[in-house]
Amino acid sequence: MATGNINVSVENIFPLIKKFLYSDHEIFLRELISNATDATLKLKHLTNIGEAKVEYGNPMIEIKVDKEAKQLHIIDQGLGMTADEVQKYINEVAFSGAEEFLEKYKDSAKDAGIIGHFGLGFYSAFMVADKVEIITKSYKDEPAAHWTCDGSTSYTLEAHDKAERGTEIILHINEEEESFLEDSKISELLTKYNKFMPIPIKFGTKTETLPKPEDAKEEDPAPTQEVDNIINNPSPAWTKQPADLKEEDYKGFYRELYPMQFEEPLFNIHLNVDYPFNLTGILYFPKLGQDMSIQKDKIQLYQNQVFVTDNVEGIVPEFLTMLRGVIDSPDIPLNVSRSYLQADGAVKKISSYITRKVADKLSSLFKNDREDFEKKWNDIKVVIEYGMLSEDKFFEKADKFALYPTVDDTYLTFEELQEKIKEQQTDKDNKLVVLYASNKDEQHAYIAAAKDKGYEVLLLDSPIVSHLIQKLETSKENVSFVRVDGDHIDNLIKKDEETISKLSDEEKEALKGDLEKVIPTTTYTVQLEAMDSTASPFMITQPEFMRRMKEMQQTGGGGMFGMGNMPEMYNLIVNTNHDLITQIKDATAEAEKERLIKQSLDLAKLSQNLLKGEELTDFIKRSFEMIK
Ligand code: ADP
Ligand code: MG
């Protein structure tokens, strides 16, 4: 028997490992199963290239809990270690065998999918165990070795009679960590970290029901048998070639990933690249609707089929974190901070690759089946609009397929929209004026008025639409957006109506004076306009600029600080050609004049949803009086 000291460069590394290496103690299991997987894949590689002349067979990894003895066993049928190798790979900490293996078999082992890198994975066992044993038998013709260490820097190494190839790790779980002896806890961890690892993982057995034999009686119970309980799917969809997968396979994999999710995804994007970085994965577009917040943290990041995290911030562009699915890349550095990650060249490339793939997929969906794309638009638009706002590269591509629905449910691209409105909807400066509504019910009167004039009105109702509009106005030449109840609409009205006012200048002057006596001018700017006599007598519009600033503030507009207390300001447009206005002008009794103005203002406010509280109560009272 050999004894010795573990060769560590830092004195007493164990307390360090226990406390600081990983704040998450549970990852020890992931590390040990990764090692077992590596050991199995290495053997597979060596048999493939003829260097190991043994039967590879159908190896699996087994996890066993011995609650009585307070032990956890991780058993593999991989390449094993000779005593010398234990000496080298285990006793010389910070010596990553995986790295050495990859170095030695550089060219042939590139695609072997080996996980280990840091050389401290094995020692994470001491985060939960007082004592750790390794019993291992190499595929080489040498006796098995038995290594024991109680968490100090000394170990024992002796021969063992283990006959079958492979390694068994025995953890003597310490008192504080006894939850790791619960089946339910181990099951939970296996599902979280190992669900898609490439070697079958057995945890206990399960009862399987067999078909009844032909001659069985009605009341006979169906026969059952005990079978290995394999907890993982060793070849998940993302590891396969897109050409080998059907629509059903993608949907099936989505259910595997999100068993509690009953809604089907809208479509998927298969990521698959091996140069200049290695990345595979499948992203899904779920039905998103209007909500942007609750959807995050659904994309899972894997490295060689080992789950790492479901926080992909910094790796996937922000706007795509609303998607779901899996990304698997061994090239993402994980032992660094997130802010460093964003500056990392490889990660930047990965991020822009993903963006490009998503844009290409959307583009092909748009081209190949526009009707279907239109149907899905309302469920995917937040992602696309958010992407157009935040990534210029994405904007360029999305500009060709982003849709702008009208209030009548026609879906137009921006180009189509421009073409459609270029004759009629230009203002005095020949700028294209895009009219839009944000709520069909609330802005009904304004929509109707605009449609009467033959204008096209869009329905833009996503939460970030004011930001998007701002972006479109700055990136497109000569386009301005106006909400149907916004003030710029006057420009359009004035332009296409050469209506002459019924009132003389003096009459206008007097009318304005009368109106301003009743109407609070701190909130309303009174504007007299000569319009069609059928157009509304009083109309309230809000300066487009001001409303948009407010909206952007609410949805977190960048750089909009300090505008928190902007006053409410509106325009009151008075149609001098309307009979009611003539009536107001001609009213001789002051009280009558005031009553008419008040009532008209309230009606205008009502149509803008601005009449509330006491004002509304007064209005209703006054109205009842009037019809009495
Ligand atoms: P890494 O996995 O990054 O190489 P670890 O600390 O996890 O570092 O493991 C150290 C080394 O110990 C491995 O590289 C491997 O050579 C050896 N080893 C660990 N577990 C096993 C195992 N189950 N079977 C064979 N060798 C193993
Ligand atoms: Mg390891």
Coordinates of C-alpha atoms in Angstrom, one line a residue, residues 67-606:
K67 CA -28.8 5.6 2.7
E68 CA -27.9 3.3 5.6
A69 CA -24.1 3.6 4.9
K70 CA -24.5 7.3 3.9
Q71 CA -22.8 6.6 0.6
L72 CA -23.3 7.7 -2.9
H73 CA -21.8 5.6 -5.7
I74 CA -21.0 6.7 -9.2
I75 CA -20.1 3.7 -11.3
D76 CA -18.9 3.7 -14.9
Q77 CA -17.6 1.2 -17.4
G78 CA -15.1 3.5 -19.0
L79 CA -11.4 3.2 -19.6
G80 CA -10.5 3.1 -15.8
M81 CA -7.1 4.1 -14.3
T82 CA -4.0 2.2 -13.4
A83 CA -2.4 2.9 -10.0
D84 CA 0.1 5.1 -11.8
E85 CA -2.6 7.0 -13.5
V86 CA -4.4 7.6 -10.2
Q87 CA -1.2 8.9 -8.9
K88 CA -0.8 11.2 -11.8
Y89 CA -4.4 12.4 -12.5
I90 CA -5.9 12.4 -9.1
N91 CA -3.0 13.1 -6.8
E92 CA -1.5 15.8 -8.8
V93 CA -4.4 18.2 -8.5
A94 CA -4.8 20.9 -11.1
F95 CA -3.6 18.5 -13.7
S96 CA -6.5 18.0 -16.1
G97 CA -6.4 14.6 -17.7
A98 CA -9.0 15.7 -20.2
E99 CA -6.7 18.4 -21.4
E100 CA -3.8 16.0 -21.7
F101 CA -5.9 13.4 -23.5
L102 CA -7.1 16.0 -26.0
E103 CA -3.6 17.3 -26.5
K104 CA -2.3 13.8 -27.2
Y105 CA -5.1 12.8 -29.6
K106 CA -5.5 16.4 -30.9
D107 CA -6.6 15.5 -34.4
S108 CA -8.4 12.3 -33.9
A109 CA -10.2 13.1 -30.7
K110 CA -11.5 16.5 -31.7
D111 CA -15.1 15.4 -32.0
A112 CA -15.1 12.9 -29.1
G113 CA -17.0 15.3 -27.0
I114 CA -14.9 15.2 -23.9
I115 CA -16.0 17.5 -21.1
G116 CA -13.4 18.1 -18.5
H117 CA -11.1 21.1 -18.7
F118 CA -10.3 22.7 -15.4
G119 CA -8.8 19.8 -13.5
L120 CA -10.6 20.5 -10.2
G121 CA -13.8 18.8 -11.1
F122 CA -13.1 15.6 -9.2
Y123 CA -12.2 17.4 -6.0
S124 CA -15.6 19.1 -5.9
A125 CA -16.7 15.7 -4.3
F126 CA -15.2 17.0 -1.1
M127 CA -17.8 19.7 -1.0
V128 CA -20.3 17.1 0.1
A129 CA -18.2 14.2 1.3
D130 CA -15.9 13.6 4.3
K131 CA -14.2 10.8 2.6
V132 CA -13.9 9.8 -1.0
E133 CA -12.9 6.4 -2.5
I134 CA -12.0 5.5 -6.0
I135 CA -12.0 1.9 -7.0
T136 CA -10.8 1.6 -10.6
K137 CA -9.7 -1.0 -13.1
S138 CA -8.0 0.1 -16.3
Y139 CA -8.8 -1.4 -19.7
K140 CA -5.1 -2.1 -19.7
D141 CA -4.0 -5.4 -18.3
E142 CA -3.1 -4.2 -14.8
P143 CA -4.6 -4.7 -11.3
A144 CA -7.3 -2.5 -10.0
A145 CA -6.4 0.4 -7.7
H146 CA -8.2 1.6 -4.6
W147 CA -7.6 5.3 -3.6
T148 CA -9.0 6.7 -0.4
C149 CA -8.8 10.3 1.0
D150 CA -10.5 11.8 3.9
G151 CA -10.3 15.4 2.8
S152 CA -6.9 16.1 4.2
T153 CA -4.0 16.3 1.9
S154 CA -2.9 12.7 2.6
Y155 CA -4.3 9.7 0.7
T156 CA -3.8 5.9 0.6
L157 CA -3.5 3.9 -2.6
E158 CA -3.6 0.1 -2.7
A159 CA -4.5 -2.8 -4.9
H160 CA -8.0 -3.9 -5.2
D161 CA -9.7 -7.1 -6.6
K162 CA -12.2 -5.3 -8.8
A163 CA -12.4 -7.4 -11.9
E164 CA -14.6 -5.5 -14.4
R165 CA -13.3 -2.5 -16.3
G166 CA -14.3 0.9 -15.1
T167 CA -14.4 3.2 -12.1
E168 CA -16.5 3.4 -9.0
I169 CA -16.4 6.6 -7.0
I170 CA -17.7 6.3 -3.4
L171 CA -18.7 9.4 -1.5
H172 CA -19.1 9.2 2.2
I173 CA -21.6 12.0 2.4
N174 CA -21.0 14.4 5.4
E175 CA -23.6 15.2 7.9
E176 CA -24.6 18.7 6.6
E177 CA -25.1 17.4 3.1
E178 CA -27.3 14.4 3.9
S179 CA -30.0 15.7 1.5
F180 CA -27.8 14.2 -1.2
L181 CA -28.8 10.8 0.1
E182 CA -32.5 11.4 -0.8
D183 CA -33.6 9.7 -4.0
S184 CA -35.8 12.6 -4.8
K185 CA -32.9 15.0 -4.6
I186 CA -30.6 12.9 -6.8
S187 CA -33.4 12.5 -9.3
E188 CA -33.9 16.2 -9.4
L189 CA -30.2 16.8 -10.0
L190 CA -30.0 14.2 -12.7
T191 CA -32.9 15.7 -14.5
K192 CA -31.4 19.2 -14.2
Y193 CA -27.8 18.5 -15.3
N194 CA -27.7 15.1 -17.0
K195 CA -31.0 14.8 -18.9
F196 CA -29.2 14.9 -22.3
M197 CA -25.8 13.4 -21.5
P198 CA -24.4 11.1 -24.2
I199 CA -24.0 7.9 -22.1
P200 CA -27.1 6.2 -20.6
I201 CA -27.4 6.9 -16.9
K202 CA -29.1 4.4 -14.6
F203 CA -30.7 5.4 -11.4
G204 CA -32.6 2.5 -9.8
T205 CA -35.1 0.4 -11.6
K206 CA -38.7 0.9 -12.6
T207 CA -41.6 -1.4 -13.2
E208 CA -42.6 -1.9 -16.8
T209 CA -46.0 -3.3 -17.8
L210 CA -45.8 -6.0 -20.5
P211 CA -48.6 -6.9 -22.9
K212 CA -51.0 -9.6 -21.6
P213 CA -50.5 -13.0 -23.1
E214 CA -53.1 -14.2 -25.6
D215 CA -54.7 -16.7 -23.3
A216 CA -54.9 -14.4 -20.3
K217 CA -58.3 -14.0 -18.6
E218 CA -60.0 -10.7 -18.3
E219 CA -59.3 -10.4 -14.6
D220 CA -55.7 -11.4 -14.8
P221 CA -53.3 -8.5 -14.1
A222 CA -51.0 -7.5 -16.9
P223 CA -47.5 -9.0 -16.2
T224 CA -44.7 -6.6 -15.2
Q225 CA -41.0 -6.6 -15.2
E226 CA -38.3 -4.6 -13.4
V227 CA -36.0 -2.7 -15.8
D228 CA -33.2 -0.3 -15.5
N229 CA -34.4 3.2 -15.0
I230 CA -32.5 5.3 -17.5
I231 CA -32.9 8.9 -16.7
N232 CA -31.4 10.5 -19.8
N233 CA -31.9 10.8 -23.5
P234 CA -28.3 10.2 -24.8
S235 CA -29.1 11.6 -28.3
P236 CA -31.2 14.7 -28.0
A237 CA -32.5 16.3 -31.2
W238 CA -30.0 19.1 -31.3
T239 CA -27.1 16.6 -31.7
K240 CA -28.7 15.3 -34.9
Q241 CA -28.5 16.7 -38.4
P242 CA -31.4 18.9 -39.4
A243 CA -31.9 16.7 -42.5
D244 CA -32.6 13.8 -40.2
L245 CA -35.4 15.5 -38.2
K246 CA -39.0 16.0 -39.0
E247 CA -41.4 18.7 -37.7
E248 CA -42.7 16.1 -35.2
D249 CA -39.2 15.4 -33.8
Y250 CA -38.7 19.1 -33.1
K251 CA -42.1 19.4 -31.4
G252 CA -41.3 16.2 -29.4
F253 CA -38.0 17.6 -28.3
Y254 CA -39.8 20.8 -27.2
R255 CA -42.1 18.7 -25.0
E256 CA -39.1 16.9 -23.6
L257 CA -37.5 20.2 -22.7
Y258 CA -40.6 21.8 -21.2
P259 CA -42.9 19.0 -20.0
M260 CA -45.2 21.5 -18.3
Q261 CA -45.7 23.6 -21.3
F262 CA -48.8 22.7 -23.2
E263 CA -48.7 25.2 -25.9
E264 CA -46.8 24.2 -29.0
P265 CA -44.0 26.4 -30.3
L266 CA -44.6 28.4 -33.5
F267 CA -41.4 27.3 -35.2
N268 CA -37.9 26.4 -34.6
I269 CA -34.4 27.3 -35.7
H270 CA -31.7 24.6 -35.8
L271 CA -28.3 26.0 -35.1
N272 CA -25.4 24.0 -36.4
V273 CA -21.9 25.4 -37.0
D274 CA -18.4 24.1 -36.4
Y275 CA -16.2 26.8 -37.8
P276 CA -14.9 29.3 -36.5
F277 CA -16.5 28.1 -33.4
N278 CA -18.5 25.0 -32.4
L279 CA -22.2 25.5 -31.7
T280 CA -25.3 23.4 -32.0
G281 CA -28.7 23.9 -30.6
I282 CA -32.4 24.4 -31.4
L283 CA -34.3 27.6 -30.6
Y284 CA -38.0 27.8 -30.5
F285 CA -40.3 30.7 -31.0
P286 CA -43.1 30.3 -28.4
K287 CA -46.3 32.3 -28.6
L288 CA -45.4 35.5 -27.0
G289 CA -48.3 37.9 -27.2
Q290 CA -47.7 41.2 -25.6
D291 CA -45.8 40.1 -22.5
M292 CA -42.1 40.6 -22.6
S293 CA -41.1 40.0 -19.0
I294 CA -42.1 36.5 -17.8
Q295 CA -40.7 34.7 -20.7
K296 CA -37.0 35.0 -20.0
D297 CA -34.5 32.4 -18.8
K298 CA -36.0 29.6 -20.8
I299 CA -33.0 28.9 -23.0
Q300 CA -30.7 26.3 -21.6
L301 CA -27.0 26.3 -22.1
Y302 CA -25.1 23.1 -22.4
Q303 CA -21.5 22.1 -23.0
N304 CA -21.1 18.7 -24.7
Q305 CA -24.6 17.8 -23.6
V306 CA -24.0 18.7 -19.9
F307 CA -26.4 21.3 -18.6
V308 CA -24.5 24.4 -17.4
T309 CA -27.1 27.2 -16.9
D310 CA -30.3 28.7 -18.0
N311 CA -29.0 32.2 -17.8
V312 CA -27.7 32.9 -21.3
E313 CA -27.4 36.6 -20.8
G314 CA -24.3 37.9 -22.6
I315 CA -24.2 34.9 -24.9
V316 CA -27.5 35.3 -26.7
P317 CA -28.5 38.8 -27.7
E318 CA -30.9 40.3 -25.2
F319 CA -33.9 40.3 -27.6
L320 CA -33.6 36.6 -28.2
T321 CA -33.7 35.7 -24.5
M322 CA -37.4 35.6 -24.9
L323 CA -37.1 32.4 -27.0
R324 CA -36.8 28.9 -25.7
G325 CA -34.6 25.9 -26.5
V326 CA -31.0 24.7 -26.2
I327 CA -27.6 26.0 -27.1
D328 CA -24.6 23.7 -26.8
S329 CA -21.1 25.0 -27.3
P330 CA -17.8 23.9 -25.7
D331 CA -16.4 27.3 -26.8
I332 CA -18.1 29.5 -24.3
P333 CA -15.8 30.4 -21.4
L334 CA -17.7 29.8 -18.3
N335 CA -15.3 30.5 -15.5
V336 CA -15.4 34.2 -16.2
S337 CA -17.8 37.0 -15.2
R338 CA -20.7 37.9 -17.4
S339 CA -19.3 41.3 -18.3
Y340 CA -16.1 39.8 -19.5
L341 CA -18.1 37.3 -21.5
Q342 CA -19.7 40.1 -23.5
A343 CA -16.3 41.4 -24.4
D344 CA -15.0 38.0 -25.5
G345 CA -14.4 37.7 -29.2
A346 CA -15.7 34.1 -29.6
V347 CA -18.8 34.9 -27.7
K348 CA -19.4 38.0 -29.8
K349 CA -19.2 35.8 -32.9
I350 CA -21.6 33.3 -31.4
S351 CA -24.0 36.0 -30.6
S352 CA -24.0 37.5 -34.0
Y353 CA -24.2 34.1 -35.6
I354 CA -27.4 33.3 -33.6
T355 CA -28.9 36.7 -34.6
R356 CA -28.2 36.0 -38.3
K357 CA -29.7 32.6 -38.1
V358 CA -32.8 33.9 -36.5
A359 CA -33.1 36.6 -39.1
D360 CA -32.6 34.2 -42.0
K361 CA -35.2 31.8 -40.6
L362 CA -37.8 34.6 -40.3
S363 CA -37.0 35.8 -43.7
S364 CA -37.5 32.4 -45.3
L365 CA -40.7 31.9 -43.4
F366 CA -41.9 35.2 -44.7
K367 CA -40.9 34.4 -48.3
N368 CA -42.2 30.8 -48.4
D369 CA -45.5 31.2 -46.7
R370 CA -46.5 34.8 -46.2
E371 CA -50.0 33.9 -45.1
D372 CA -48.8 31.7 -42.3
F373 CA -46.2 34.3 -41.3
E374 CA -49.0 37.0 -41.1
K375 CA -51.0 34.7 -38.8
K376 CA -48.1 34.3 -36.5
W377 CA -47.1 37.9 -36.6
N378 CA -48.9 39.1 -33.4
D379 CA -47.3 36.3 -31.4
I380 CA -43.7 37.0 -32.6
K381 CA -43.7 40.7 -33.2
V382 CA -42.3 41.7 -29.8
V383 CA -39.1 39.8 -30.4
I384 CA -38.7 41.2 -33.9
E385 CA -39.5 44.7 -32.9
Y386 CA -37.2 44.5 -29.9
G387 CA -34.5 43.1 -32.1
M388 CA -34.9 45.9 -34.7
L389 CA -34.5 48.4 -31.9
S390 CA -31.4 46.9 -30.3
E391 CA -29.4 45.3 -33.1
D392 CA -28.7 47.3 -36.3
K393 CA -27.7 44.2 -38.2
F394 CA -31.0 42.6 -37.4
F395 CA -32.9 45.8 -38.3
E396 CA -31.4 45.7 -41.8
K397 CA -32.7 42.2 -42.4
A398 CA -36.0 42.5 -40.5
D399 CA -36.9 45.7 -42.3
K400 CA -37.8 43.4 -45.3
F401 CA -40.1 41.1 -43.4
A402 CA -41.4 43.1 -40.4
L403 CA -45.1 43.7 -40.8
Y404 CA -47.3 46.6 -40.2
P405 CA -50.9 45.6 -39.8
T406 CA -53.7 48.0 -40.6
V407 CA -56.8 48.4 -38.5
D408 CA -58.5 46.3 -41.2
D409 CA -56.1 43.4 -40.7
T410 CA -54.1 43.9 -43.8
Y411 CA -50.4 43.2 -43.2
L412 CA -48.0 45.4 -45.1
T413 CA -44.2 45.5 -45.2
F414 CA -42.8 49.0 -44.8
E415 CA -42.1 49.2 -48.5
E416 CA -45.7 48.2 -49.3
L417 CA -47.0 50.7 -46.9
Q418 CA -44.9 53.5 -48.4
E419 CA -46.2 52.6 -51.9
K420 CA -49.7 52.6 -50.7
I421 CA -49.8 55.9 -49.0
K422 CA -47.4 57.9 -51.1
E423 CA -50.1 59.6 -53.1
Q424 CA -52.4 60.8 -50.4
Q425 CA -50.6 60.8 -47.0
T426 CA -48.0 63.5 -47.4
D427 CA -47.8 66.7 -45.4
K428 CA -46.9 70.3 -46.5
D429 CA -43.2 69.4 -46.7
N430 CA -44.0 66.3 -48.8
K431 CA -43.1 64.1 -45.9
L432 CA -44.8 60.8 -45.8
V433 CA -47.3 60.7 -42.8
V434 CA -48.0 57.2 -41.4
L435 CA -51.1 57.2 -39.4
Y436 CA -51.5 54.6 -36.7
A437 CA -53.8 53.7 -33.8
S438 CA -52.8 52.0 -30.7
N439 CA -56.2 50.9 -29.6
K440 CA -59.1 50.3 -31.9
D441 CA -61.8 51.0 -29.3
E442 CA -60.4 54.0 -27.6
Q443 CA -59.5 55.8 -30.8
H444 CA -62.5 54.7 -32.8
A445 CA -63.8 58.1 -33.7
Y446 CA -60.4 59.2 -34.9
I447 CA -59.9 56.0 -36.9
A448 CA -63.3 56.5 -38.5
A449 CA -62.5 60.1 -39.4
A450 CA -59.2 59.2 -41.0
K451 CA -60.7 56.3 -42.9
D452 CA -63.4 58.5 -44.2
K453 CA -60.8 60.6 -45.8
G454 CA -59.4 57.5 -47.4
Y455 CA -56.3 57.3 -45.2
E456 CA -54.6 54.0 -44.3
V457 CA -54.4 53.5 -40.5
L458 CA -52.1 51.0 -38.9
L459 CA -52.7 49.2 -35.7
L460 CA -49.5 49.3 -33.7
D461 CA -50.1 48.0 -30.3
S462 CA -47.0 46.4 -29.0
P463 CA -45.5 47.8 -25.8
I464 CA -42.4 49.1 -27.4
V465 CA -44.0 50.7 -30.4
S466 CA -43.1 54.2 -29.5
H467 CA -39.4 53.3 -29.5
L468 CA -39.8 51.5 -32.8
I469 CA -41.4 54.4 -34.4
Q470 CA -38.7 56.7 -33.2
K471 CA -36.2 54.3 -34.7
L472 CA -38.1 54.1 -38.1
E473 CA -38.3 57.9 -38.3
T474 CA -34.6 58.3 -37.8
S475 CA -33.5 55.4 -40.1
K476 CA -35.9 56.2 -42.9
E477 CA -35.9 59.4 -44.9
N478 CA -38.9 61.6 -45.0
V479 CA -41.3 59.6 -42.9
S480 CA -43.2 60.6 -39.8
F481 CA -45.6 58.7 -37.7
V482 CA -48.7 60.2 -36.2
R483 CA -51.1 58.6 -34.0
V484 CA -54.7 59.1 -35.3
D485 CA -55.4 61.3 -32.4
G486 CA -52.1 63.1 -32.6
D487 CA -51.7 66.8 -33.5
H488 CA -49.9 66.3 -36.9
I489 CA -53.0 65.0 -38.3
D490 CA -54.0 68.6 -38.7
N491 CA -51.3 69.0 -41.3
L492 CA -52.9 66.3 -43.4
I493 CA -56.4 67.7 -42.9
K494 CA -55.3 71.2 -43.8
K495 CA -53.5 70.0 -46.8
D496 CA -56.3 68.1 -48.5
E497 CA -59.1 70.5 -47.6
E498 CA -59.3 73.8 -49.2
T499 CA -62.4 74.6 -47.2
I500 CA -63.0 78.2 -46.7
S501 CA -64.1 79.4 -43.3
K502 CA -67.6 80.7 -42.8
L503 CA -66.3 83.2 -40.2
S504 CA -64.6 86.5 -40.8
D505 CA -61.3 87.3 -39.1
E506 CA -63.1 89.5 -36.6
E507 CA -65.6 86.8 -35.8
K508 CA -62.8 84.3 -35.3
E509 CA -61.1 86.7 -32.9
A510 CA -64.2 87.1 -30.8
L511 CA -64.9 83.4 -30.8
K512 CA -61.5 82.6 -29.7
G513 CA -61.8 85.0 -26.8
D514 CA -65.1 83.5 -25.8
L515 CA -63.7 80.0 -25.8
E516 CA -60.6 80.8 -23.9
K517 CA -62.7 82.3 -21.1
V518 CA -64.2 78.9 -20.4
I519 CA -61.5 76.5 -21.6
P520 CA -58.4 76.1 -19.3
T521 CA -55.6 77.4 -21.5
T522 CA -52.9 75.9 -19.3
T523 CA -53.9 72.5 -20.6
Y524 CA -55.5 73.3 -24.0
T525 CA -54.2 75.3 -26.9
V526 CA -57.3 76.4 -28.8
Q527 CA -56.9 76.2 -32.6
L528 CA -59.6 77.4 -35.0
E529 CA -59.8 75.4 -38.2
A530 CA -62.1 75.5 -41.2
M531 CA -63.1 72.0 -41.9
D532 CA -65.9 70.2 -43.5
S533 CA -69.2 71.0 -41.7
T534 CA -69.7 67.3 -41.0
A535 CA -66.3 67.0 -39.1
S536 CA -66.5 67.1 -35.4
P537 CA -66.9 70.6 -33.8
F538 CA -64.4 70.0 -31.0
M539 CA -61.5 67.6 -31.3
I540 CA -58.7 67.0 -28.8
T541 CA -55.3 66.0 -30.1
Q542 CA -52.2 65.5 -28.2
P543 CA -48.8 66.7 -29.5
E544 CA -47.3 63.6 -30.9
F545 CA -43.9 64.4 -29.5
M546 CA -45.1 64.8 -26.0
R547 CA -47.2 61.6 -25.9
R548 CA -44.4 59.6 -27.3
M549 CA -41.9 60.8 -24.8
K550 CA -44.3 59.8 -22.1
E551 CA -44.8 56.4 -23.5
M552 CA -41.1 55.8 -24.0
Q553 CA -40.6 56.8 -20.4
Q554 CA -43.0 54.2 -19.2
T555 CA -41.5 51.4 -21.2
G556 CA -38.0 52.4 -20.2
G557 CA -36.7 54.7 -22.9
G558 CA -33.0 55.2 -22.9
G559 CA -31.8 58.6 -21.9
M560 CA -35.2 59.9 -21.1
F561 CA -34.4 60.8 -17.5
G562 CA -35.5 64.0 -16.0
M563 CA -38.7 64.2 -18.0
G564 CA -40.8 62.6 -15.3
N565 CA -43.2 65.5 -14.6
M566 CA -44.1 66.7 -18.0
P567 CA -47.5 68.5 -17.9
E568 CA -50.4 67.1 -19.9
M569 CA -50.8 69.4 -22.9
Y570 CA -53.5 69.1 -25.6
N571 CA -54.7 70.9 -28.7
L572 CA -58.3 71.7 -29.0
I573 CA -59.3 71.9 -32.6
V574 CA -62.5 73.8 -33.2
N575 CA -64.2 73.4 -36.5
T576 CA -65.5 76.9 -37.4
N577 CA -67.7 75.5 -40.1
H578 CA -69.8 73.4 -37.8
D579 CA -73.3 74.6 -36.9
L580 CA -72.7 74.1 -33.2
I581 CA -69.9 76.6 -33.4
T582 CA -72.1 79.1 -35.1
Q583 CA -74.6 78.6 -32.3
I584 CA -71.9 79.2 -29.7
K585 CA -70.8 82.3 -31.5
D586 CA -74.3 83.6 -31.7
A587 CA -75.4 82.8 -28.2
T588 CA -76.3 86.1 -26.5
A589 CA -76.7 84.9 -22.9
E590 CA -73.3 84.4 -21.3
A591 CA -74.5 81.4 -19.3
E592 CA -75.8 79.7 -22.4
K593 CA -72.6 80.3 -24.2
E594 CA -70.6 78.9 -21.3
R595 CA -72.8 75.8 -21.0
L596 CA -72.5 75.0 -24.7
I597 CA -68.7 75.3 -24.6
K598 CA -68.4 73.2 -21.5
Q599 CA -70.6 70.5 -22.8
S600 CA -68.7 70.4 -26.1
L601 CA -65.3 70.3 -24.4
D602 CA -66.5 67.5 -22.2
L603 CA -67.8 65.5 -25.2
A604 CA -64.4 65.9 -26.9
K605 CA -62.7 64.8 -23.7
L606 CA -65.1 61.9 -23.4

